[in-house]
Amino acid sequence: MPSNILHFFDNFWLAIGATIAIVMAYLSVNAIMLIWLERKLAARIQRRIGPTRGPFGLVQQIFDMVKLFSKELITPDHVNRVLYLIAPVMIFAPVMALCTLFPISATWVFHDYSVAVVLLLAISGVNILAIFFAGWGSNNKYALLGAVRAVAQNISYEIPLILSIIPIVMMANSLSLYGIADAQTGVPYVLLQPIAAIIFIISATAETNRAPFDIPEAESELVAGFHTEYSGMRFGMFFFAEYSNMIIVCGLATVLFLGGWKGPYLPGPVWFFIKVYALIILMMWFRWTFPRLRFDQLMKFAWMVLVPLALINLLITTFVLKLI
Amino acid sequence: MASRFDVVQDAESRDTYYLNMGPQHPSTHGVLRLKLHLDGETILSVDPVIGYGHRAHEKMAENRDYLQFLPNPSRVDYISGMIYNIGYCQAIERAMGIEVPERAEYIRVIANELNRISSHLLWLGTFLLDLGAFTPFLYAFDDREKILDILDRVTGSRLTYCYGRFGGVTLDVDDLFLQQTAEFCTHFKTRFALYEELVIDNVIFQERTVGVGVFEPDLIQKYGVSGPCLRAMGQANDVRKDEPYGIYDRFDFDIPTQMAGDCFVRSLVRMDEMRQSVRIVEQAVKDIPDGPFIAPKVPKRIRPAEGEYHFCVESARGNFGIYIVSDGSDIPFRLKMRTPSFANMATMPDVMKGTLLSDAVAILGSIDIVVPEIDR
Amino acid sequence: MTLHAYLLVSLALFSLGLIGALSHRNLIALLIGTELMMNAASLNFMAFNRYVVTDPTVGQIFVLIIIGLAAAEVAIFLSIILRLYRAYHDIDSEKLVELKG
Amino acid sequence: MPDIIVYIFVVLTLIGGIVAAVARQVLYNIIGLGISLLGLAGLFLNLGSPFVAAMQVLIYIGGITVAIVFAMMLSIAMSLLPPTPNMAKRVFAILSGIVFFVALASMIMGTHFNSVEPAAQAAWSVGQIGHALLTTYNLVFETLSLVLLLAIIGAILIARKDTSTP
Amino acid sequence: MAFVKDILDGTKTLLTGMKVTLNNFRKPSITSKYPIEKIEMSEAFRNVIVLIEKDDIQSHDCIGCKACERVCPSFCIDVDGERPEGMRRMRATEFKVDFALCSDCGLCLDVCPTDTLGYSKIHDETGYNRSDFVYDLLDPWRDAEGPTVERLRKLEEEQAAAKKARTVKKAAAKKAAAKKAETETSKETTEETPTNKNDAENNDA
């Protein structure tokens, strides 16, 4: 069994403080690096150069952060102040909580929950409310439309997401992330459950509101969607949350389908992060290749394609597991 | 407290609301304003509000002589400025009966068709941008940049050309230009595969465009739809074939047509038009004769005889007509420009009715409007 | 926390739900009041499960069933609200006095 | 888990409940409900059932609250003006609530429960719940599935847009 | 199973699209790093007009005829010229272009009678307000204006002298020719045509 972070600290509060510090530091650095990665990747795909300040353009992100921090935080006059102010915090908080759930290696894990998968899905559902608060509180038609779309989309894609996880849970016979990763001896589940893996990565892309499922913030239709009215670091929080969410879903996919930390030669954490970032690069690749789907097509795709496929997959898995 | 929540209200009905798309909006390509009456995401009616980019080009024509108006037409449609500029020159030439040397005619055809390709490439990029794909935009601009470089060498400008002169063009083209053009044609023919694989064949692109924004046949009569939008409705209408101007009757090219009239076939028609333009350019480059590039004897004062003159050319967006009323002086009494974007955009209330908000963006992108051309 | 404390919290929640359900005229607020009362019941089940019953799964199963029922109830209730809104353009419980659909 | 966290959850639950009960804007009611449910989930966690806590968050906050929010957005008119408070009704409601609370509280405080020793934290597992659901409580489980199915069908039937109406 | 076939076909097109972007990912970048790499402007590049130095007078040859000012559609040229003392040729005293208004049409180049207008090669003018774009085209020539006028005057005097000499010579030749004509008519053509030709050439220059 992995060691709990509580084992390293005598004091409960110290453990919590340390966890928060580690997660915050990781998420900030991660978001900055992911923005850099996305820019460079997009530039290479489009045969541009991308950011050039500093070595490999890395300093550009620091400048951008400074810019975001130093910008004036505008609170428009017509907004619903409570919702408007609470939304950026609320969208970021669940992500932080979720980061603590992942088993990074066989021995590195903050806390191994027996129902971590359910907890992860549950807490990531809070994101929807935050997006809704942002859209409704902004009191702007574009923001409201974006929020409506986001809520509808997230509800719809949660179903195939969960349905694609259930076969994995059944095969691993565990709801704990550590247990699922541990159960994948030799063959990762992506080979045994390719359809579930595909459905998961599609639904995960939709859950994080990234292209081609970025209709809540479709810039050619809704200007900026639910964060139209936000400026400065409040907008930065949405930005942060988007990239941190990518970490969450890709981490989940890594644990569920790619065997978590397992891999030859290299130590566990290295393998874990290699897999996570490979999935993130895949999601970025989607984004820079495909056009955006229309709202009703998105819904149709979820309900007419993904859900039936996931259900069929679930049924087949059940029968096969029963036969074995 | 109550007033804070009344944004989503509409005077007549509580279920519907108005949404301003524009004048400052990422997908109206300029300062077009569409007043959308929405029920949820469904469009009940569209009210295009134009004139934000009005620059009084037609009035300007009444205040300056024919030569001084020369830079203006390319500003009307800055994306295919060459066609407008040369079209204006041709209109005056026909009015004055100026003979244009052979070589100048060929240069004009090459420049026009290159400009048409660059205009269509820009359309491809921005259309895909409207649909949410960013990468094809830059691929299209890569090719467009090559055209601009070629044209830049002889015309000196990259966007708003003032290359044509009454009776010819400003500068002769050299062998390097012809060689570059030929090279571009060979290169560009290989790029179609990329656009097809990345864009046209893509299932998401087809989902977004097939059956969306269908132009009903009665719109032709009602609004005077022209250009690729008309050809996508099965009408093989092209000024270059119907009433050939310049030397277009010498070239072998087809008019691509499609039947469905939706956003998807409009894209197909434009892709095919680029192929045809490449064909024309290749023939012109092969056949271009030697000789003067501007007529030796151009009257110093342009004074068309009293009367009315009409001349139309096929621009990248459709039928561009110039109507001149002359009172015999060297200043036009009235100059009217019939711009294709205006007519095509006027169909929007009929076409967009009942579609979704996302479709509105796709339709607007697919008819390829240039807002200064609408406003003039 | 003792069992009594949990029961008191649950009771307070129930009373708040009652106040909400009785004082509001908006149908959605009524629904929220009902939800609060159901959750108070869930808390009761959980508390008894922890402190009184020997089999620790029974209470949890009850709570799960309550959650499931609540979901079903909300689905039906909300569709009725939507229907009412479409018919009357209002969901004020005091104005909806006609029994005609 | 230190007691203070439990108290935080209790306070969350009660504050959320108060907001949900007395705020006049429906939106704030919903937020209050969400906070209250979050607190409840924390209490469930403390009562030794992370699974039910997770389910509470997943279904209540992620599902039901969002559904209510969605319904609120679709029937926007009511958020425009908070209905004028009917003072008599309010007073009556609060009074009845207080009376109810006092009566039951006195009853609870006067009752002695046969408290067994709290079972060990890990005495149950998700597997056990599943097992119980499919054996002892199978009838309840199946009935619940049927109810949910009927609810879905019913909801669709009721909320469907009439094509015949103009 | 049309449903399954649709899904498979759609997936295939999506994968093709991803293949295209991957292929482009592997190709080198085509951006030119503009401020670091200098970009060559083409020969015909149109920008703010300048006065070109003419070889024969080692200065610009603007005579302030205002043809460009009249033809300019944007009304951005402001020319003034005057006749220096005792000279026949005009000299520009003021030539201002408001480049903020210019539309790069090139009509001024077309109408210039002395062909002294051309395009500059500067392509990155910047400024803080509109008045920064009012260029005084005579600026580079002002310092040398005195000597230039002197040189021009000398040139003109020489020309005038040459012309005078020519006319004198012509008159003399005419006289001689008239004289000769009386005696011999056949020689007249052979002698007179060369001088006429010279005359014409001088006038053109």
mmCIF file of C-alpha atoms in Angstrom, chain E:
data_model
loop_
_atom_site.group_PDB
_atom_site.id
_atom_site.type_symbol
_atom_site.label_atom_id
_atom_site.label_comp_id
_atom_site.label_asym_id
_atom_site.label_seq_id
_atom_site.Cartn_x
_atom_site.Cartn_y
_atom_site.Cartn_z
ATOM 1 C CA MET E 1 -24.863 -0.817 -40.502
ATOM 2 C CA ALA E 2 -24.879 2.710 -41.771
ATOM 3 C CA PHE E 3 -24.416 4.020 -38.257
ATOM 4 C CA VAL E 4 -21.180 2.169 -37.658
ATOM 5 C CA LYS E 5 -19.958 3.001 -41.149
ATOM 6 C CA ASP E 6 -20.589 6.707 -40.542
ATOM 7 C CA ILE E 7 -18.619 6.603 -37.354
ATOM 8 C CA LEU E 8 -15.731 4.766 -38.977
ATOM 9 C CA ASP E 9 -15.651 7.061 -42.009
ATOM 10 C CA GLY E 10 -15.791 10.124 -39.793
ATOM 11 C CA THR E 11 -12.985 8.828 -37.640
ATOM 12 C CA LYS E 12 -10.925 8.188 -40.736
ATOM 13 C CA THR E 13 -11.299 11.776 -41.945
ATOM 14 C CA LEU E 14 -10.398 13.067 -38.517
ATOM 15 C CA LEU E 15 -7.283 10.928 -38.461
ATOM 16 C CA THR E 16 -6.373 12.167 -41.949
ATOM 17 C CA GLY E 17 -6.652 15.714 -40.683
ATOM 18 C CA MET E 18 -4.409 14.915 -37.753
ATOM 19 C CA LYS E 19 -1.929 13.335 -40.124
ATOM 20 C CA VAL E 20 -1.811 16.557 -42.148
ATOM 21 C CA THR E 21 -1.063 18.662 -39.098
ATOM 22 C CA LEU E 22 1.545 16.162 -37.969
ATOM 23 C CA ASN E 23 3.252 16.367 -41.356
ATOM 24 C CA ASN E 24 3.364 20.120 -41.079
ATOM 25 C CA PHE E 25 4.638 19.807 -37.532
ATOM 26 C CA ARG E 26 7.709 18.064 -38.858
ATOM 27 C CA LYS E 27 8.438 20.681 -41.511
ATOM 28 C CA PRO E 28 10.590 23.673 -40.646
ATOM 29 C CA SER E 29 9.061 27.006 -39.781
ATOM 30 C CA ILE E 30 8.526 29.527 -42.549
ATOM 31 C CA THR E 31 8.246 32.644 -40.440
ATOM 32 C CA SER E 32 10.817 35.321 -41.005
ATOM 33 C CA LYS E 33 11.875 36.955 -37.776
ATOM 34 C CA TYR E 34 11.138 40.384 -39.022
ATOM 35 C CA PRO E 35 13.053 42.911 -36.951
ATOM 36 C CA ILE E 36 16.079 40.621 -36.754
ATOM 37 C CA GLU E 37 16.035 39.505 -40.346
ATOM 38 C CA LYS E 38 15.841 42.429 -42.703
ATOM 39 C CA ILE E 39 13.241 42.100 -45.396
ATOM 40 C CA GLU E 40 14.207 43.194 -48.889
ATOM 41 C CA MET E 41 11.674 45.528 -50.388
ATOM 42 C CA SER E 42 10.946 44.879 -54.013
ATOM 43 C CA GLU E 43 12.024 47.215 -56.790
ATOM 44 C CA ALA E 44 8.533 48.478 -57.331
ATOM 45 C CA PHE E 45 7.766 48.851 -53.631
ATOM 46 C CA ARG E 46 5.559 51.855 -53.154
ATOM 47 C CA ASN E 47 6.058 54.075 -50.203
ATOM 48 C CA VAL E 48 6.508 57.703 -49.428
ATOM 49 C CA ILE E 49 7.760 59.532 -52.493
ATOM 50 C CA VAL E 50 11.221 61.059 -52.667
ATOM 51 C CA LEU E 51 12.985 63.331 -55.109
ATOM 52 C CA ILE E 52 15.505 61.404 -57.169
ATOM 53 C CA GLU E 53 18.906 62.838 -57.940
ATOM 54 C CA LYS E 54 19.399 63.529 -61.599
ATOM 55 C CA ASP E 55 22.828 62.827 -62.994
ATOM 56 C CA ASP E 56 23.234 65.899 -65.102
ATOM 57 C CA ILE E 57 22.432 68.436 -62.412
ATOM 58 C CA GLN E 58 23.563 66.403 -59.386
ATOM 59 C CA SER E 59 20.384 67.282 -57.563
ATOM 60 C CA HIS E 60 16.676 66.765 -57.855
ATOM 61 C CA ASP E 61 14.976 68.302 -60.791
ATOM 62 C CA CYS E 62 11.677 69.414 -59.348
ATOM 63 C CA ILE E 63 10.503 72.485 -61.097
ATOM 64 C CA GLY E 64 7.506 73.070 -58.861
ATOM 65 C CA CYS E 65 5.062 72.666 -61.713
ATOM 66 C CA LYS E 66 2.307 71.409 -59.359
ATOM 67 C CA ALA E 67 1.246 68.658 -61.729
ATOM 68 C CA CYS E 68 1.514 66.139 -58.924
ATOM 69 C CA GLU E 69 -0.333 68.377 -56.517
ATOM 70 C CA ARG E 70 -3.192 68.635 -58.972
ATOM 71 C CA VAL E 71 -3.419 64.952 -59.779
ATOM 72 C CA CYS E 72 -3.082 63.661 -56.230
ATOM 73 C CA PRO E 73 -6.368 62.003 -55.224
ATOM 74 C CA SER E 74 -5.579 62.324 -51.551
ATOM 75 C CA PHE E 75 -4.511 65.954 -51.708
ATOM 76 C CA CYS E 76 -1.438 65.178 -49.697
ATOM 77 C CA ILE E 77 1.212 66.961 -51.783
ATOM 78 C CA ASP E 78 2.050 70.584 -51.253
ATOM 79 C CA VAL E 79 4.461 72.030 -53.833
ATOM 80 C CA ASP E 80 5.650 75.521 -54.415
ATOM 81 C CA GLY E 81 8.242 76.747 -56.812
ATOM 82 C CA GLU E 82 9.741 79.974 -57.910
ATOM 83 C CA ARG E 83 12.108 81.176 -60.547
ATOM 84 C CA PRO E 84 15.553 81.923 -59.173
ATOM 85 C CA GLU E 85 16.835 85.298 -60.283
ATOM 86 C CA GLY E 86 17.793 85.496 -63.836
ATOM 87 C CA MET E 87 16.903 81.922 -64.651
ATOM 88 C CA ARG E 88 14.410 80.502 -67.040
ATOM 89 C CA ARG E 89 13.957 77.211 -65.204
ATOM 90 C CA MET E 90 11.789 77.005 -62.088
ATOM 91 C CA ARG E 91 13.040 75.513 -58.816
ATOM 92 C CA ALA E 92 10.891 73.967 -56.106
ATOM 93 C CA THR E 93 10.997 75.888 -52.869
ATOM 94 C CA GLU E 94 8.642 73.727 -50.960
ATOM 95 C CA PHE E 95 7.668 70.081 -51.356
ATOM 96 C CA LYS E 96 5.743 68.558 -48.520
ATOM 97 C CA VAL E 97 3.985 65.218 -48.474
ATOM 98 C CA ASP E 98 1.546 64.234 -45.782
ATOM 99 C CA PHE E 99 2.184 60.536 -45.894
ATOM 100 C CA ALA E 100 -0.593 59.843 -43.440
ATOM 101 C CA LEU E 101 -3.002 60.673 -46.246
ATOM 102 C CA CYS E 102 -1.121 59.118 -49.163
ATOM 103 C CA SER E 103 -2.737 56.141 -50.854
ATOM 104 C CA ASP E 104 0.307 54.903 -52.755
ATOM 105 C CA CYS E 105 -1.453 55.159 -56.086
ATOM 106 C CA GLY E 106 1.602 56.397 -57.940
ATOM 107 C CA LEU E 107 -0.233 58.921 -60.097
ATOM 108 C CA CYS E 108 2.213 61.682 -59.140
ATOM 109 C CA LEU E 109 5.043 59.644 -60.590
ATOM 110 C CA ASP E 110 3.125 59.242 -63.815
ATOM 111 C CA VAL E 111 2.492 62.913 -64.333
ATOM 112 C CA CYS E 112 5.885 64.243 -63.274
ATOM 113 C CA PRO E 113 7.274 66.023 -66.365
ATOM 114 C CA THR E 114 10.896 65.729 -65.254
ATOM 115 C CA ASP E 115 10.588 62.192 -63.835
ATOM 116 C CA THR E 116 12.226 63.296 -60.620
ATOM 117 C CA LEU E 117 9.759 61.606 -58.307
ATOM 118 C CA GLY E 118 10.395 58.101 -57.046
ATOM 119 C CA TYR E 119 9.672 55.851 -54.118
ATOM 120 C CA SER E 120 11.818 55.639 -51.041
ATOM 121 C CA LYS E 121 12.873 52.284 -49.658
ATOM 122 C CA ILE E 122 11.909 53.034 -46.081
ATOM 123 C CA HIS E 123 9.122 50.715 -45.012
ATOM 124 C CA ASP E 124 8.912 51.090 -41.264
ATOM 125 C CA GLU E 125 8.080 54.683 -40.510
ATOM 126 C CA THR E 126 6.657 55.227 -37.082
ATOM 127 C CA GLY E 127 5.559 58.284 -35.250
ATOM 128 C CA TYR E 128 3.666 59.514 -32.265
ATOM 129 C CA ASN E 129 1.273 61.802 -34.046
ATOM 130 C CA ARG E 130 0.079 62.542 -37.490
ATOM 131 C CA SER E 131 2.349 65.491 -37.991
ATOM 132 C CA ASP E 132 5.317 63.111 -37.822
ATOM 133 C CA PHE E 133 4.318 61.862 -41.244
ATOM 134 C CA VAL E 134 4.518 65.184 -42.984
ATOM 135 C CA TYR E 135 7.743 64.838 -44.920
ATOM 136 C CA ASP E 136 9.696 67.680 -46.368
ATOM 137 C CA LEU E 137 11.140 66.147 -49.495
ATOM 138 C CA LEU E 138 13.467 69.063 -50.129
ATOM 139 C CA ASP E 139 15.163 68.556 -46.796
ATOM 140 C CA PRO E 140 18.118 66.496 -48.043
ATOM 141 C CA TRP E 141 18.759 68.962 -50.840
ATOM 142 C CA ARG E 142 18.433 72.250 -48.950
ATOM 143 C CA ASP E 143 22.068 72.522 -47.848
ATOM 144 C CA ALA E 144 23.324 72.193 -51.339
ATOM 145 C CA GLU E 145 20.643 74.367 -52.842
ATOM 146 C CA GLY E 146 22.876 77.445 -53.255
ATOM 147 C CA PRO E 147 25.633 75.665 -55.166
ATOM 148 C CA THR E 148 23.057 73.733 -57.121
ATOM 149 C CA VAL E 149 21.325 76.867 -58.249
ATOM 150 C CA GLU E 150 24.708 78.313 -59.110
ATOM 151 C CA ARG E 151 25.514 75.206 -61.093
ATOM 152 C CA LEU E 152 22.147 75.265 -62.743
ATOM 153 C CA ARG E 153 22.534 78.897 -63.585
ATOM 154 C CA LYS E 154 25.906 78.191 -65.071
ATOM 155 C CA LEU E 155 24.435 75.292 -66.947
ATOM 156 C CA GLU E 156 21.637 77.414 -68.168
ATOM 157 C CA GLU E 157 24.002 80.179 -69.131
ATOM 158 C CA GLU E 158 26.087 77.677 -70.982
ATOM 159 C CA GLN E 159 23.022 76.347 -72.643
ATOM 160 C CA ALA E 160 21.845 79.819 -73.419
ATOM 161 C CA ALA E 161 25.261 80.672 -74.722
ATOM 162 C CA ALA E 162 25.345 77.521 -76.745
ATOM 163 C CA LYS E 163 21.947 78.269 -78.060
ATOM 164 C CA LYS E 164 22.895 81.786 -78.845
ATOM 165 C CA ALA E 165 26.001 80.557 -80.516
ATOM 166 C CA ARG E 166 23.923 78.096 -82.382
ATOM 167 C CA THR E 167 21.437 80.650 -83.466
ATOM 168 C CA VAL E 168 24.248 82.934 -84.492
ATOM 169 C CA LYS E 169 25.878 80.060 -86.256
ATOM 170 C CA LYS E 170 22.596 79.127 -87.759
ATOM 171 C CA ALA E 171 21.975 82.619 -88.912
ATOM 172 C CA ALA E 172 25.462 82.724 -90.307
ATOM 173 C CA ALA E 173 24.955 79.397 -91.906
ATOM 174 C CA LYS E 174 21.691 80.553 -93.290
ATOM 175 C CA LYS E 175 23.300 83.598 -94.667
ATOM 176 C CA ALA E 176 26.083 81.564 -96.072
ATOM 177 C CA ALA E 177 23.610 79.083 -97.383
ATOM 178 C CA ALA E 178 21.557 81.780 -98.938
ATOM 179 C CA LYS E 179 24.687 83.072 -100.453
ATOM 180 C CA LYS E 180 25.690 79.679 -101.585
ATOM 181 C CA ALA E 181 22.265 78.846 -102.780
ATOM 182 C CA GLU E 182 22.531 81.466 -105.234
ATOM 183 C CA THR E 183 25.642 79.879 -106.535
ATOM 184 C CA GLU E 184 25.144 76.199 -105.834
ATOM 185 C CA THR E 185 21.931 74.496 -104.741
ATOM 186 C CA SER E 186 23.210 70.915 -104.545
ATOM 187 C CA LYS E 187 25.552 71.501 -101.543
ATOM 188 C CA GLU E 188 22.854 72.977 -99.337
ATOM 189 C CA THR E 189 21.313 69.776 -98.059
ATOM 190 C CA THR E 190 24.561 68.049 -97.083
ATOM 191 C CA GLU E 191 25.678 70.941 -94.913
ATOM 192 C CA GLU E 192 22.529 71.991 -93.244
ATOM 193 C CA THR E 193 21.048 68.686 -91.994
ATOM 194 C CA PRO E 194 23.779 67.859 -89.447
ATOM 195 C CA THR E 195 23.427 71.197 -87.712
ATOM 196 C CA ASN E 196 19.710 70.840 -87.564
ATOM 197 C CA LYS E 197 20.105 67.449 -86.021
ATOM 198 C CA ASN E 198 22.462 68.796 -83.379
ATOM 199 C CA ASP E 199 20.054 71.514 -82.616
ATOM 200 C CA ALA E 200 17.262 69.126 -82.016
ATOM 201 C CA GLU E 201 19.368 67.023 -79.706
ATOM 202 C CA ASN E 202 20.401 70.015 -77.646
ATOM 203 C CA ASN E 203 16.862 71.128 -77.267
ATOM 204 C CA ASP E 204 15.785 67.748 -76.030
ATOM 205 C CA ALA E 205 18.434 67.598 -73.342
#
